[in-house]
PDB file of C-alpha atoms in Angstrom:
ATOM      1  CA  MET A   1      13.765  -6.210 -13.798  1.00  0.00           C
ATOM      2  CA  THR A   2      15.701  -4.354 -16.451  1.00  0.00           C
ATOM      3  CA  ASP A   3      18.536  -5.759 -18.490  1.00  0.00           C
ATOM      4  CA  HIS A   4      21.017  -3.427 -16.786  1.00  0.00           C
ATOM      5  CA  ALA A   5      20.003  -4.529 -13.290  1.00  0.00           C
ATOM      6  CA  ALA A   6      20.347  -8.196 -14.222  1.00  0.00           C
ATOM      7  CA  SER A   7      23.910  -7.767 -15.477  1.00  0.00           C
ATOM      8  CA  ALA A   8      25.089  -5.759 -12.440  1.00  0.00           C
ATOM      9  CA  GLY A   9      27.107  -7.910 -10.109  1.00  0.00           C
ATOM     10  CA  PHE A  10      28.917  -7.159  -6.879  1.00  0.00           C
ATOM     11  CA  LEU A  11      29.319  -3.410  -6.109  1.00  0.00           C
ATOM     12  CA  GLY A  12      27.998  -2.456  -9.522  1.00  0.00           C
ATOM     13  CA  ILE A  13      30.726  -4.346 -11.399  1.00  0.00           C
ATOM     14  CA  PRO A  14      29.370  -6.302 -14.370  1.00  0.00           C
ATOM     15  CA  LEU A  15      29.303 -10.023 -13.746  1.00  0.00           C
ATOM     16  CA  TRP A  16      31.396 -10.854 -16.816  1.00  0.00           C
ATOM     17  CA  LEU A  17      34.126  -8.409 -15.748  1.00  0.00           C
ATOM     18  CA  GLY A  18      34.233  -9.841 -12.233  1.00  0.00           C
ATOM     19  CA  CYS A  19      34.556 -13.380 -13.591  1.00  0.00           C
ATOM     20  CA  LEU A  20      37.313 -12.252 -15.954  1.00  0.00           C
ATOM     21  CA  ALA A  21      39.204 -10.594 -13.083  1.00  0.00           C
ATOM     22  CA  LEU A  22      38.889 -13.714 -10.923  1.00  0.00           C
ATOM     23  CA  ALA A  23      40.119 -15.895 -13.797  1.00  0.00           C
ATOM     24  CA  ALA A  24      43.136 -13.621 -14.322  1.00  0.00           C
ATOM     25  CA  LEU A  25      43.906 -13.639 -10.590  1.00  0.00           C
ATOM     26  CA  GLY A  26      43.620 -17.424 -10.492  1.00  0.00           C
ATOM     27  CA  ALA A  27      45.928 -17.777 -13.505  1.00  0.00           C
ATOM     28  CA  MET A  28      48.552 -15.567 -11.854  1.00  0.00           C
ATOM     29  CA  ILE A  29      48.431 -17.511  -8.593  1.00  0.00           C
ATOM     30  CA  PHE A  30      48.518 -20.832 -10.447  1.00  0.00           C
ATOM     31  CA  SER A  31      51.553 -19.778 -12.497  1.00  0.00           C
ATOM     32  CA  VAL A  32      53.500 -18.641  -9.419  1.00  0.00           C
ATOM     33  CA  VAL A  33      52.702 -21.872  -7.579  1.00  0.00           C
ATOM     34  CA  LEU A  34      53.512 -24.051 -10.595  1.00  0.00           C
ATOM     35  CA  LEU A  35      56.809 -22.282 -11.288  1.00  0.00           C
ATOM     36  CA  GLY A  36      57.698 -22.408  -7.589  1.00  0.00           C
ATOM     37  CA  LEU A  37      57.086 -26.133  -7.354  1.00  0.00           C
ATOM     38  CA  TYR A  38      59.076 -26.747 -10.528  1.00  0.00           C
ATOM     39  CA  ALA A  39      62.007 -24.654  -9.298  1.00  0.00           C
ATOM     40  CA  MET A  40      61.988 -26.246  -5.859  1.00  0.00           C
ATOM     41  CA  ARG A  41      62.028 -29.758  -7.332  1.00  0.00           C
ATOM     42  CA  ARG A  42      65.012 -28.973  -9.526  1.00  0.00           C
ATOM     43  CA  SER A  43      67.118 -27.098  -6.962  1.00  0.00           C
ATOM     44  CA  THR A  44      69.398 -28.476  -4.295  1.00  0.00           C
ATOM     45  CA  GLN A  45      68.901 -28.009  -0.570  1.00  0.00           C
ATOM     46  CA  ALA A  46      71.690 -25.394  -0.427  1.00  0.00           C
ATOM     47  CA  ASP A  47      70.048 -23.278  -3.156  1.00  0.00           C
ATOM     48  CA  LEU A  48      66.625 -23.247  -1.499  1.00  0.00           C
ATOM     49  CA  PRO A  49      66.955 -19.718   0.028  1.00  0.00           C
ATOM     50  CA  ASN A  50      67.784 -18.290  -3.402  1.00  0.00           C
ATOM     51  CA  VAL A  51      64.877 -20.150  -5.009  1.00  0.00           C
ATOM     52  CA  LEU A  52      62.409 -18.910  -2.409  1.00  0.00           C
ATOM     53  CA  LEU A  53      63.726 -15.360  -2.805  1.00  0.00           C
ATOM     54  CA  GLY A  54      63.224 -15.601  -6.566  1.00  0.00           C
ATOM     55  CA  ILE A  55      59.674 -16.860  -6.077  1.00  0.00           C
ATOM     56  CA  SER A  56      58.941 -13.915  -3.762  1.00  0.00           C
ATOM     57  CA  HIS A  57      60.244 -11.516  -6.431  1.00  0.00           C
ATOM     58  CA  LEU A  58      57.995 -13.195  -9.000  1.00  0.00           C
ATOM     59  CA  ALA A  59      54.961 -12.962  -6.719  1.00  0.00           C
ATOM     60  CA  ALA A  60      55.715  -9.284  -6.054  1.00  0.00           C
ATOM     61  CA  ALA A  61      55.955  -8.607  -9.783  1.00  0.00           C
ATOM     62  CA  PHE A  62      52.604 -10.302 -10.411  1.00  0.00           C
ATOM     63  CA  SER A  63      50.952  -8.449  -7.527  1.00  0.00           C
ATOM     64  CA  CYS A  64      51.872  -5.116  -9.145  1.00  0.00           C
ATOM     65  CA  MET A  65      49.529  -6.008 -12.001  1.00  0.00           C
ATOM     66  CA  LEU A  66      46.566  -6.095  -9.642  1.00  0.00           C
ATOM     67  CA  PRO A  67      44.573  -2.883  -9.203  1.00  0.00           C
ATOM     68  CA  TRP A  68      45.182  -2.874  -5.451  1.00  0.00           C
ATOM     69  CA  GLY A  69      48.808  -4.049  -5.679  1.00  0.00           C
ATOM     70  CA  ARG A  70      51.555  -1.794  -4.448  1.00  0.00           C
ATOM     71  CA  PRO A  71      55.043  -2.237  -5.870  1.00  0.00           C
ATOM     72  CA  THR A  72      57.413  -3.215  -3.084  1.00  0.00           C
ATOM     73  CA  THR A  73      60.913  -4.560  -3.226  1.00  0.00           C
ATOM     74  CA  PRO A  74      61.213  -7.968  -1.578  1.00  0.00           C
ATOM     75  CA  PRO A  75      64.089  -8.328   0.877  1.00  0.00           C
ATOM     76  CA  ALA A  76      67.434  -9.539  -0.360  1.00  0.00           C
ATOM     77  CA  LEU A  77      69.373 -12.459   1.047  1.00  0.00           C
ATOM     78  CA  ALA A  78      71.625 -11.734   3.973  1.00  0.00           C
ATOM     79  CA  GLU A  79      75.273 -11.453   3.032  1.00  0.00           C
ATOM     80  CA  PRO A  80      77.345 -14.392   4.257  1.00  0.00           C
ATOM     81  CA  VAL A  81      79.660 -13.611   7.127  1.00  0.00           C
ATOM     82  CA  ALA A  82      83.256 -13.303   5.944  1.00  0.00           C
ATOM     83  CA  SER A  83      85.713 -15.618   7.606  1.00  0.00           C
ATOM     84  CA  PRO A  84      88.361 -13.867   9.707  1.00  0.00           C
ATOM     85  CA  ALA A  85      91.744 -13.358   8.072  1.00  0.00           C
ATOM     86  CA  PRO A  86      94.489 -15.744   9.147  1.00  0.00           C
ATOM     87  CA  PRO A  87      97.135 -14.276  11.457  1.00  0.00           C
ATOM     88  CA  GLY A  88      99.845 -12.380   9.606  1.00  0.00           C
ATOM     89  CA  ALA A  89      97.616 -11.569   6.598  1.00  0.00           C
ATOM     90  CA  GLU A  90      96.601  -8.077   7.741  1.00  0.00           C
ATOM     91  CA  GLY A  91      98.840  -6.303   5.206  1.00  0.00           C
ATOM     92  CA  LEU A  92      97.864  -8.471   2.234  1.00  0.00           C
ATOM     93  CA  VAL A  93      95.496  -7.018  -0.323  1.00  0.00           C
ATOM     94  CA  ASP A  94      93.612  -9.040  -2.907  1.00  0.00           C
ATOM     95  CA  SER A  95      94.299  -7.635  -6.334  1.00  0.00           C
ATOM     96  CA  VAL A  96      92.830  -8.104  -9.769  1.00  0.00           C
ATOM     97  CA  VAL A  97      94.934  -7.860 -12.896  1.00  0.00           C
ATOM     98  CA  LEU A  98      93.094  -6.849 -16.043  1.00  0.00           C
ATOM     99  CA  ILE A  99      94.787  -7.755 -19.302  1.00  0.00           C
ATOM    100  CA  ARG A 100      93.309  -6.369 -22.452  1.00  0.00           C
ATOM    101  CA  ASP A 101      94.358  -6.209 -26.029  1.00  0.00           C
ATOM    102  CA  THR A 102      95.380  -2.733 -27.180  1.00  0.00           C
ATOM    103  CA  ARG A 103      94.788  -3.405 -30.860  1.00  0.00           C
ATOM    104  CA  THR A 104      91.720  -1.781 -32.340  1.00  0.00           C
ATOM    105  CA  LEU A 105      89.327  -3.559 -34.591  1.00  0.00           C
ATOM    106  CA  ARG A 106      89.240  -2.361 -38.161  1.00  0.00           C
ATOM    107  CA  SER A 107      86.644  -2.838 -40.845  1.00  0.00           C
ATOM    108  CA  GLY A 108      87.403  -5.208 -43.692  1.00  0.00           C
ATOM    109  CA  ILE A 109      87.553  -2.389 -46.240  1.00  0.00           C
ATOM    110  CA  PRO A 110      91.146  -1.509 -47.177  1.00  0.00           C
ATOM    111  CA  ARG A 111      91.958   2.195 -47.230  1.00  0.00           C
ATOM    112  CA  GLY A 112      93.572   3.775 -50.224  1.00  0.00           C
ATOM    113  CA  GLY A 113      95.020   1.248 -52.628  1.00  0.00           C
ATOM    114  CA  GLY A 114      94.437   1.424 -56.316  1.00  0.00           C
ATOM    115  CA  GLN A 115      91.377  -0.542 -57.191  1.00  0.00           C
TER     116      GLN A 115
END
């Protein structure tokens, strides 16, 4: 048996490269699971849908690093249903007032002046 035949692993992939790929895949899965468990322990029951959505985004990002991974966008959370407007409030419009300072910032170097 030649040296080349002994080092060939599954489907002609070298054994050391296959082991390295499996270790990288295991590290990615372990990190997603560990981060998910940590986030789920620290979140409240009401925030659980957002936490699970974040974990799915993280898993999708890690799967794009795999050779067979396809980048897909995980689904977003459903928008909460708006409560109906109270009677008589049909003509009211919510408005936002933006107040900003009209002064411009100047550098600390005085212009002109006899120095």
